[in-house]
Short mmCIF file of C-alpha atoms and ligand atoms in Angstrom, two decimals:
data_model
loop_
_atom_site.label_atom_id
_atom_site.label_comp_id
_atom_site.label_asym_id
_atom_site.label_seq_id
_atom_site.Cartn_x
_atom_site.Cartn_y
_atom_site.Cartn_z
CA UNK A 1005 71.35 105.44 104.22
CA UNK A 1006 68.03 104.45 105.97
CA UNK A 1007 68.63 104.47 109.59
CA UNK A 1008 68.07 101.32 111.40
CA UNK A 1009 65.24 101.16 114.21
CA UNK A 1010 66.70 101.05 117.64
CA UNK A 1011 63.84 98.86 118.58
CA UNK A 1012 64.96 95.67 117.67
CA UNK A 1013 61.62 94.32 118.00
CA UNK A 1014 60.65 96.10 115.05
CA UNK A 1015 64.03 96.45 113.11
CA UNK A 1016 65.16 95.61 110.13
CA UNK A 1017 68.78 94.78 108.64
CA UNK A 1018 70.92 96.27 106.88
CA UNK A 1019 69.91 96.09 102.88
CA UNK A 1020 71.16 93.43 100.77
CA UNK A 1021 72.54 96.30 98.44
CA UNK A 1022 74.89 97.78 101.53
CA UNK A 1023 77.01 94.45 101.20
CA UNK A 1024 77.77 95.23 97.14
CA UNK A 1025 77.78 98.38 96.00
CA UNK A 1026 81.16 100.24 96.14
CA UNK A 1027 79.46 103.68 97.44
CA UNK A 1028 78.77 101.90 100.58
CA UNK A 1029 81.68 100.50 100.85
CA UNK A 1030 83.56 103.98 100.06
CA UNK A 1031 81.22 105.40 102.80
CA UNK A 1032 82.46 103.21 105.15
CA UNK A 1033 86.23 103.77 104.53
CA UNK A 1034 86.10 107.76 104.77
CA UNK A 1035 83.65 107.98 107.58
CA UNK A 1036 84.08 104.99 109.41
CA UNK A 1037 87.61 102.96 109.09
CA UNK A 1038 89.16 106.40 108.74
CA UNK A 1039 87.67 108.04 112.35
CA UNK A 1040 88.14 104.94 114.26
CA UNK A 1041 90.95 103.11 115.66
CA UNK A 1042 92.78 100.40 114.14
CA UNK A 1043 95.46 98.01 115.58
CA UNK A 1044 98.99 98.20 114.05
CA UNK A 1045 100.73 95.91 116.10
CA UNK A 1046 102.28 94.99 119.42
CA UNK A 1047 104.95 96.48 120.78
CA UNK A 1048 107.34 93.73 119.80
CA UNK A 1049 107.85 95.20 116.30
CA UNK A 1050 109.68 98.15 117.88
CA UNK A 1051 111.65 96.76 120.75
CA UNK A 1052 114.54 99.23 120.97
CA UNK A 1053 114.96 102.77 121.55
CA UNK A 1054 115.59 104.30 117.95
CA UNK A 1055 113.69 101.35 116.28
CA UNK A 1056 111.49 102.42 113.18
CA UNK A 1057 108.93 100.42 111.52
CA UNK A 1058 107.48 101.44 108.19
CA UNK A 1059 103.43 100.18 107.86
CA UNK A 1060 100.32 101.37 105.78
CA UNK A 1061 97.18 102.39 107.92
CA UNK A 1062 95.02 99.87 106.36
CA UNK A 1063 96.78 97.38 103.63
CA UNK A 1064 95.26 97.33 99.80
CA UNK A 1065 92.30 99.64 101.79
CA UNK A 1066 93.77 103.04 102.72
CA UNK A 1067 97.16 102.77 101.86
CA UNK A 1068 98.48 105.92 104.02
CA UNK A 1069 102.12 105.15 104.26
CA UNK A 1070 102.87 105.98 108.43
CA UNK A 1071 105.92 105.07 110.52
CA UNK A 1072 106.43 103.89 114.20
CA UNK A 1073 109.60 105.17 115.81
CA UNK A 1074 110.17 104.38 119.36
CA UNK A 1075 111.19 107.35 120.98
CA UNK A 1076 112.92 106.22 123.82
CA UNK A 1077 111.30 103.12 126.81
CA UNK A 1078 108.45 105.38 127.05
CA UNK A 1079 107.64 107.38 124.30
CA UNK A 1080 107.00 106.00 120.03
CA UNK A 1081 105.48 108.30 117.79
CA UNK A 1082 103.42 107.67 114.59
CA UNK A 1083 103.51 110.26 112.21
CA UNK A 1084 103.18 109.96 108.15
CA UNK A 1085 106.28 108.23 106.27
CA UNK A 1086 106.04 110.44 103.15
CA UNK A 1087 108.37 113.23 102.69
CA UNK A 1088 106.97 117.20 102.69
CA UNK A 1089 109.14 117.79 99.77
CA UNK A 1090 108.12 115.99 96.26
CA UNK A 1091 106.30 113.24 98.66
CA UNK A 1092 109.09 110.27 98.18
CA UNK A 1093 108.53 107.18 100.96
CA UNK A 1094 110.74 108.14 103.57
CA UNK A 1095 111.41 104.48 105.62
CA UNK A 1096 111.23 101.57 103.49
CA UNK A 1097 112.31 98.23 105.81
CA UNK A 1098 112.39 98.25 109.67
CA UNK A 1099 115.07 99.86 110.63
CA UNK A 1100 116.82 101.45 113.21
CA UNK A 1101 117.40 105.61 113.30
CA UNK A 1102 120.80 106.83 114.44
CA UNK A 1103 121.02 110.33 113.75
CA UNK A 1104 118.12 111.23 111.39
CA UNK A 1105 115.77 110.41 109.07
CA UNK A 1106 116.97 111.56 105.15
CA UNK A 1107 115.08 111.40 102.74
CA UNK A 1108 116.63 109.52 99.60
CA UNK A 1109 115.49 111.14 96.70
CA UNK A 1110 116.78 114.75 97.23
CA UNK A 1111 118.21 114.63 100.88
CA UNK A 1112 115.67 116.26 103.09
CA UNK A 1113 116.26 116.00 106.92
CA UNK A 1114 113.59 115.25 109.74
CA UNK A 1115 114.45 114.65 113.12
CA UNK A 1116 113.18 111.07 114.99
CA UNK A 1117 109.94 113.03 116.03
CA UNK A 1118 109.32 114.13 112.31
CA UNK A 1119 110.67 117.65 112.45
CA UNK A 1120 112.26 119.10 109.73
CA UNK A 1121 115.74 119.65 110.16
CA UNK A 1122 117.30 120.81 106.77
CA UNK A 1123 116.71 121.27 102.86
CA UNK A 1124 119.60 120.95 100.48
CA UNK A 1125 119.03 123.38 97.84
CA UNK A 1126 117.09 126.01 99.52
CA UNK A 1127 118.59 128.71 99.83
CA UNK A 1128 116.20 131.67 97.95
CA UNK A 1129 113.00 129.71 98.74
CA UNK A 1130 110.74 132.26 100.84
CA UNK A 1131 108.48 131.30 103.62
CA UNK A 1132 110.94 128.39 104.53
CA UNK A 1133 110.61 126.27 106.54
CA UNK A 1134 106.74 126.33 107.78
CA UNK A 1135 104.98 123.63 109.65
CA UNK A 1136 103.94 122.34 106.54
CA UNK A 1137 107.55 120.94 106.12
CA UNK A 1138 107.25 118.95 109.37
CA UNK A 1139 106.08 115.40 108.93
CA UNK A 1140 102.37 114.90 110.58
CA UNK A 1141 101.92 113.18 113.60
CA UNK A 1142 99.01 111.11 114.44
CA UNK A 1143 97.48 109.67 117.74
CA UNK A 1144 99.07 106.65 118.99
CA UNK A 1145 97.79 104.48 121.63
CA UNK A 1146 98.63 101.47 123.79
CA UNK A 1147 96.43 98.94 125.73
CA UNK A 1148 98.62 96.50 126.94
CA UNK A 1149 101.11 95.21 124.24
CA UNK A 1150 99.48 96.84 121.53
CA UNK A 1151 99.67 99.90 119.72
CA UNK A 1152 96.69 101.64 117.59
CA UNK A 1153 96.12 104.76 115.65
CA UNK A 1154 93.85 106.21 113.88
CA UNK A 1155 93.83 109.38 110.81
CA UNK A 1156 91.06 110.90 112.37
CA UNK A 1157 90.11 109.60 115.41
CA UNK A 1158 85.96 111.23 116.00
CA UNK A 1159 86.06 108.96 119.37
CA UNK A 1160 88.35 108.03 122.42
CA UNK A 1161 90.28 104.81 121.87
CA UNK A 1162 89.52 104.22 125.91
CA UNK A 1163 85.99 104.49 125.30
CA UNK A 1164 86.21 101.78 122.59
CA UNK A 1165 88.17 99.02 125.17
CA UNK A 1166 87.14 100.38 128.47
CA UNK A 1167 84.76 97.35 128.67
CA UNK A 1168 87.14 94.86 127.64
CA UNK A 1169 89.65 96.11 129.95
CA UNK A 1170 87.46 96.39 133.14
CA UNK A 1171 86.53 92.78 132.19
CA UNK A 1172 89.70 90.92 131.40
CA UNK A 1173 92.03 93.35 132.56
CA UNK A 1174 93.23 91.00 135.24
CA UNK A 1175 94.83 88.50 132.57
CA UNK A 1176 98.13 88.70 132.61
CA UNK A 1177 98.18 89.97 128.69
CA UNK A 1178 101.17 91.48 128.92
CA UNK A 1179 102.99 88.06 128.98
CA UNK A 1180 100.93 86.31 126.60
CA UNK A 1181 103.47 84.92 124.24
CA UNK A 1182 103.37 85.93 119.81
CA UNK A 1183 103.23 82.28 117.95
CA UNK A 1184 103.65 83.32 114.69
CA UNK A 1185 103.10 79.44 113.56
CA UNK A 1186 99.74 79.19 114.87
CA UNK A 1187 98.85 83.12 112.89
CA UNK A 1188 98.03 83.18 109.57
CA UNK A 1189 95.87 85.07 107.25
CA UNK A 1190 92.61 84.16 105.23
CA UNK A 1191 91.08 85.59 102.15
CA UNK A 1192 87.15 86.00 101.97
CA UNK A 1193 85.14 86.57 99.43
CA UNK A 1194 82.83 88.35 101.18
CA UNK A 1195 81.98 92.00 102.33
CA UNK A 1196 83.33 93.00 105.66
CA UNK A 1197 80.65 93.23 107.38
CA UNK A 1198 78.93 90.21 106.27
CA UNK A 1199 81.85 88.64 108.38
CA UNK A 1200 81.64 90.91 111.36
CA UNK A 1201 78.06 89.95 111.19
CA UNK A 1202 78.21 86.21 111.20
CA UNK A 1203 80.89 86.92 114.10
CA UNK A 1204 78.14 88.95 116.29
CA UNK A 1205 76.07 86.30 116.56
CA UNK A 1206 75.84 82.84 117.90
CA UNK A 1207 72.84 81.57 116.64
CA UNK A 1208 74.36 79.89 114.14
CA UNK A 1209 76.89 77.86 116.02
CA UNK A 1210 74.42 74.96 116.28
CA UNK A 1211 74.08 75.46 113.20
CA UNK A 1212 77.26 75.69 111.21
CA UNK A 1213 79.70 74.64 114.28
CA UNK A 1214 78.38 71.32 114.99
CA UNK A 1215 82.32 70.52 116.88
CA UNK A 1216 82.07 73.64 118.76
CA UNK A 1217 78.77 73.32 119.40
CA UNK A 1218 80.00 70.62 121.95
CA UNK A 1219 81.82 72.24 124.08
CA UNK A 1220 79.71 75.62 124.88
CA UNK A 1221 76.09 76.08 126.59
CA UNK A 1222 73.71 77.11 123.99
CA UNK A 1223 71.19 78.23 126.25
CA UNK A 1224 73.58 80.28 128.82
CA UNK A 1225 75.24 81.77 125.39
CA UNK A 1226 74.77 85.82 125.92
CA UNK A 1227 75.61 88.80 124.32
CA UNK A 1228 76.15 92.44 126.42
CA UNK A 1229 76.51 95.23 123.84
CA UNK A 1230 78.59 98.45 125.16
CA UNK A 1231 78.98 101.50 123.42
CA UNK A 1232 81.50 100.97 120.76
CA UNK A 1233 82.02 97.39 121.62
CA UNK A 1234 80.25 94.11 122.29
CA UNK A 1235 80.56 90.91 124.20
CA UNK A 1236 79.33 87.50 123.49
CA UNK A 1237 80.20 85.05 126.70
CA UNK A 1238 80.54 81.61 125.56
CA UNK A 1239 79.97 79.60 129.03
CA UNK A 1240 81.00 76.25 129.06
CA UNK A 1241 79.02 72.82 128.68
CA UNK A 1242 79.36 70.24 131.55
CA UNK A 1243 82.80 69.34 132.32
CA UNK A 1244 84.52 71.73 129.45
CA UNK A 1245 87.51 73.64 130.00
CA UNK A 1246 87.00 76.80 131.15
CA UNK A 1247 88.71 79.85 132.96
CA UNK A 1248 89.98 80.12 136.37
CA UNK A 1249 88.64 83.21 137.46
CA UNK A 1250 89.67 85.40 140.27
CA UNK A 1251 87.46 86.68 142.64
CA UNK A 1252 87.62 90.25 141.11
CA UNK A 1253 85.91 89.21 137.58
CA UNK A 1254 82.42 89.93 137.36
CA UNK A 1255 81.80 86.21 136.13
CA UNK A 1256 83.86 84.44 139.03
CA UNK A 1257 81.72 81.23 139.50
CA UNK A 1258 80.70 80.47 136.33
CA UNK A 1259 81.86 78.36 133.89
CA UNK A 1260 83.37 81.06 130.98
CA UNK A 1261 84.52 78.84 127.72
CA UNK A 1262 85.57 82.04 126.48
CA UNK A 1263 85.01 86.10 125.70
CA UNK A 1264 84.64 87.19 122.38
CA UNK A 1265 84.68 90.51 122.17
CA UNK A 1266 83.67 92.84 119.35
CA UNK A 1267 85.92 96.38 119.04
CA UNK A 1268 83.86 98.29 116.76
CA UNK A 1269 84.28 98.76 113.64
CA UNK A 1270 86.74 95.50 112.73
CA UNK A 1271 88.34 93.76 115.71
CA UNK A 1272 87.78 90.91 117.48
CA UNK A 1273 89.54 89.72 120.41
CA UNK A 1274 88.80 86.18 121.70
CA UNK A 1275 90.23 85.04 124.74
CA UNK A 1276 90.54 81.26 125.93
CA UNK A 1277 91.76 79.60 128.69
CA UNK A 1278 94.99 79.40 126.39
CA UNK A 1279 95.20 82.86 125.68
CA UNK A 1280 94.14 85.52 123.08
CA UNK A 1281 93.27 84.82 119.03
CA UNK A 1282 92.89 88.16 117.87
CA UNK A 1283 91.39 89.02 114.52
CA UNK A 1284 91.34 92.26 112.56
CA UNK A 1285 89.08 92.27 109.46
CA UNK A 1286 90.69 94.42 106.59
CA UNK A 1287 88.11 95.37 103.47
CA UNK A 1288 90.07 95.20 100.02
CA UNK A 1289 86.77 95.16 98.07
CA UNK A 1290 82.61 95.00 98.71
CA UNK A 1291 83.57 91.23 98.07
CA UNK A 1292 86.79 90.26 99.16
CA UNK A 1293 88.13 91.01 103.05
CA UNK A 1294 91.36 89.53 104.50
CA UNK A 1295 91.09 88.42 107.89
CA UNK A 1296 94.08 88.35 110.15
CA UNK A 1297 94.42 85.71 112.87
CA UNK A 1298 96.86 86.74 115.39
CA UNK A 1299 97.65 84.37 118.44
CA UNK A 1300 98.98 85.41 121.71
CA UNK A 1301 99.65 81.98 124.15
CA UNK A 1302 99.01 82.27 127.59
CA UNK A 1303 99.33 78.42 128.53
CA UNK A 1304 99.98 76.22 125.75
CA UNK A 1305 99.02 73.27 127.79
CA UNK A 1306 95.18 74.34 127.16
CA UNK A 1307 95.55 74.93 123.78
CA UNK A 1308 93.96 71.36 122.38
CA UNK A 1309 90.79 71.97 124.79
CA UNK A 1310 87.75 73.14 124.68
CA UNK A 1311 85.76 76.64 122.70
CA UNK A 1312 89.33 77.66 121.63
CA UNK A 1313 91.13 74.40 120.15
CA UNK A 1314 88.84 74.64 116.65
CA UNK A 1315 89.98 77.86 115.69
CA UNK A 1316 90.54 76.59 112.14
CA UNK A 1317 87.79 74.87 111.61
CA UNK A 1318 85.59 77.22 112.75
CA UNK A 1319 86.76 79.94 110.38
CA UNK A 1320 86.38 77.48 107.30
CA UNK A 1321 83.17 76.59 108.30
CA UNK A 1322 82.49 80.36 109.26
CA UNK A 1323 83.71 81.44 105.72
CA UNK A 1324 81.38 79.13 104.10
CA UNK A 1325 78.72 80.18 105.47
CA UNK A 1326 79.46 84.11 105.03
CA UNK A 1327 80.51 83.50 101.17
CA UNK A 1328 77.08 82.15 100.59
CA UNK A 1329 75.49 84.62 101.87
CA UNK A 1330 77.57 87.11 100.02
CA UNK A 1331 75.57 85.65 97.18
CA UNK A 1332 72.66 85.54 98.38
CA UNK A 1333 72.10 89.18 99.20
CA UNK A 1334 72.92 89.44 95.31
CA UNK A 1335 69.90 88.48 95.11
CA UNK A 1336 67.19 90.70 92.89
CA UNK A 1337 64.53 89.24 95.28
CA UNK A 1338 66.13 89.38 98.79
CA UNK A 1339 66.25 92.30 100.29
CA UNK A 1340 66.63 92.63 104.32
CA UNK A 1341 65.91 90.68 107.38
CA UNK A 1342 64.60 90.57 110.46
CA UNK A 1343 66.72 90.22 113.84
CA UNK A 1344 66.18 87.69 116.52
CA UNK A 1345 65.34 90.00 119.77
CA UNK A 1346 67.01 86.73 121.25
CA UNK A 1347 70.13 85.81 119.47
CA UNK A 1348 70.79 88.82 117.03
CA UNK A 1349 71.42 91.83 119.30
CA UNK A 1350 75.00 91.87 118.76
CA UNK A 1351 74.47 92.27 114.82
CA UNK A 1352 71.93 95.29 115.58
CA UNK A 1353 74.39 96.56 117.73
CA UNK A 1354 76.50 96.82 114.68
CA UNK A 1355 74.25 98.35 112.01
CA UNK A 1356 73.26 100.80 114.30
CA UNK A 1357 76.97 102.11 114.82
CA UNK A 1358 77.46 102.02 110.90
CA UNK A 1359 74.38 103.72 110.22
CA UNK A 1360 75.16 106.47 113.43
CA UNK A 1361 78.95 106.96 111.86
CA UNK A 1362 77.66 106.87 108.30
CA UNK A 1363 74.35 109.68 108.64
CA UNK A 1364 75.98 111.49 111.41
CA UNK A 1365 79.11 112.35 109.53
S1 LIG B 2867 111.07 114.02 97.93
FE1 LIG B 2867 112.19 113.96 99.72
S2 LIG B 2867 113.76 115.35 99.44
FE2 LIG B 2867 112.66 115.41 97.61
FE1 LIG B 2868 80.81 81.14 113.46
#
């Protein structure tokens, strides 16, 4: 892949073809989604010492079959959920582990940190038990509530957040509230990062949000880009609901609608005077990507005000847009743009990580 021009003055985007073709698409599952660091869940899944909770690293994308157990109050592990003899799915349905894990098919026996314990069967077998016969653990990591792992992990998952956290860190996250009503799922038909592109930017919220439009600055709107991450700072219009900041944050006396932060390569975490939406973007094809809204309620008296009452609305209008375009770069006659020094630094932010992960492998 063509590198893209650090100088954004002189840039260009990504080509229309990276958004199709299923070469770029596998590029980006083996060298990106699989060396970064993706959310699993919060902690809420696994509540109890012994608890287990069977999950696939990235749904109808890379379906590695992995387990959570929680160790004890302090410690879960993640390792892989397939058995090291004839590779049978260990832990079907969340469960809790009394003694051991046993295998069902021909009764191997790991231990609740993945160890193998015992073999029916095996006596005669030589160079048995190795470490190969232990189940493989992988990184596990927790900011706050939530847990994330990753198969391969090429960079620190504090490196990714440290922004975020030295910016909102003084929320109280922790006791931001799961409403599973207000969390649902939508279906794209769009590439990934078509949608993660749309998201960096708000140039189009003029545009396309004319409702949300309303209730944010346009001409305070700014974007900081970090290393692995990137905010965009949506500071209120006159009179809208904003954030009561403390005298600690870095933005105490203005007028913050919200923070939408970018955790490269697929998450987004907005936070609103009402708490946290948090979306994770999940590739099935180069057209179609499932995009998870998760909300976390901090004070549901806020909820029907300003940047962050629309959530909805914005997404349809956001998806679209972003299917559209989809088309578009189908196009035999388009075939990249240019970026607005201005509005688009967030999206150049972006292609420059997936062209670094994707040359630099
Ligand atoms: S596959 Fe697990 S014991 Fe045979
Ligand atoms: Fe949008």
């Amino acid at each position: 892949m063509k590198n893209i021009n650090p100088n954004i003055n002189q840039a260009i985007t990504l080509p229309g073809k990276f958004y199709k073709d299923e070469t770029s698409f596998n590029l980006c599952k083996e060298l990106i989604f699989s060396r970064t660091w993706q959310l699993i869940c919060d902690e809420s899944k696994i509540p109890l010492t012994n608890n287990a909770w069977p999950f696939f690293y990235m749904d109808g994308f890379i379906e590695e079959p992995l387990v959570l157990v929680k160790k004890n109050e302090c410690e879960t592990l993640c390792f892989s959920n397939v058995c090291t003899h004839r590779g049978n799915l260990l832990i079907e349905n969340p469960c809790s582990i009394n003694k051991d894990i046993t295998c069902k098919y021909h009764g191997k026996r790991f231990n609740k940190c993945g160890k193998f314990l015992s073999m029916p069967e095996s006596q005669g077998m030589e160079n048995f038990p190795t470490e190969n016969d232990n189940l493989t653990n992988l990184p596990l990591k927790k900011w706050k509530q939530f847990l994330f792992t990753s198969l391969n992990p090429i960079i620190e998952l504090d490196e990714v957040i440290k922004e975020m956290d030295k910016r909102i860190g003084w929320m109280p996250i922790e006791q931001f509230v799961f409403d599973p009503n207000a969390s649902r799922d939508y279906l794209v038909k769009a590439n990934w990062a078509l949608y993660c592109d749309n998201y960096l930017e708000g140039f189009h919220v003029p545009f396309i949000h004319k409702e949300l439009a309303k209730t944010l600055d346009y001409s305070k709107y700014k974007t900081e880009t970090y290393r692995f991450s990137n905010l965009q700072l949506g500071v209120a219009s006159g009179g809208e609901h904003c954030f009561e900041l403390p005298e600690s944050s870095p933005d105490y006396g203005n007028e913050i609608a919200a923070y939408y932060f970018w955790i490269f390569p697929n998450m987004m975490f907005n936070f609103y005077p009402w708490g946290l939406s948090l979306n994770i973007i999940k590739p099935l094809s180069p057209s179609l990507t499932k995009v998870e809204f998760r909300t976390y309620i901090w004070d549901e008296s806020k909820l029907e005000h300003g940047a962050g009452s629309i959530l909805d609305k914005v997404e349809r209008e956001d998806e679209d847009v972003v299917e559209k375009v989809q088309k578009g770069i189908s196009s035999r006659f388009y075939k990249h743009g240019r970026y607005s020094p201005k509005m688009e630094n967030g999206v150049h932010h972006f292609h420059l990580l997936i062209t670094e992960f994707i040359n630099n492998n």
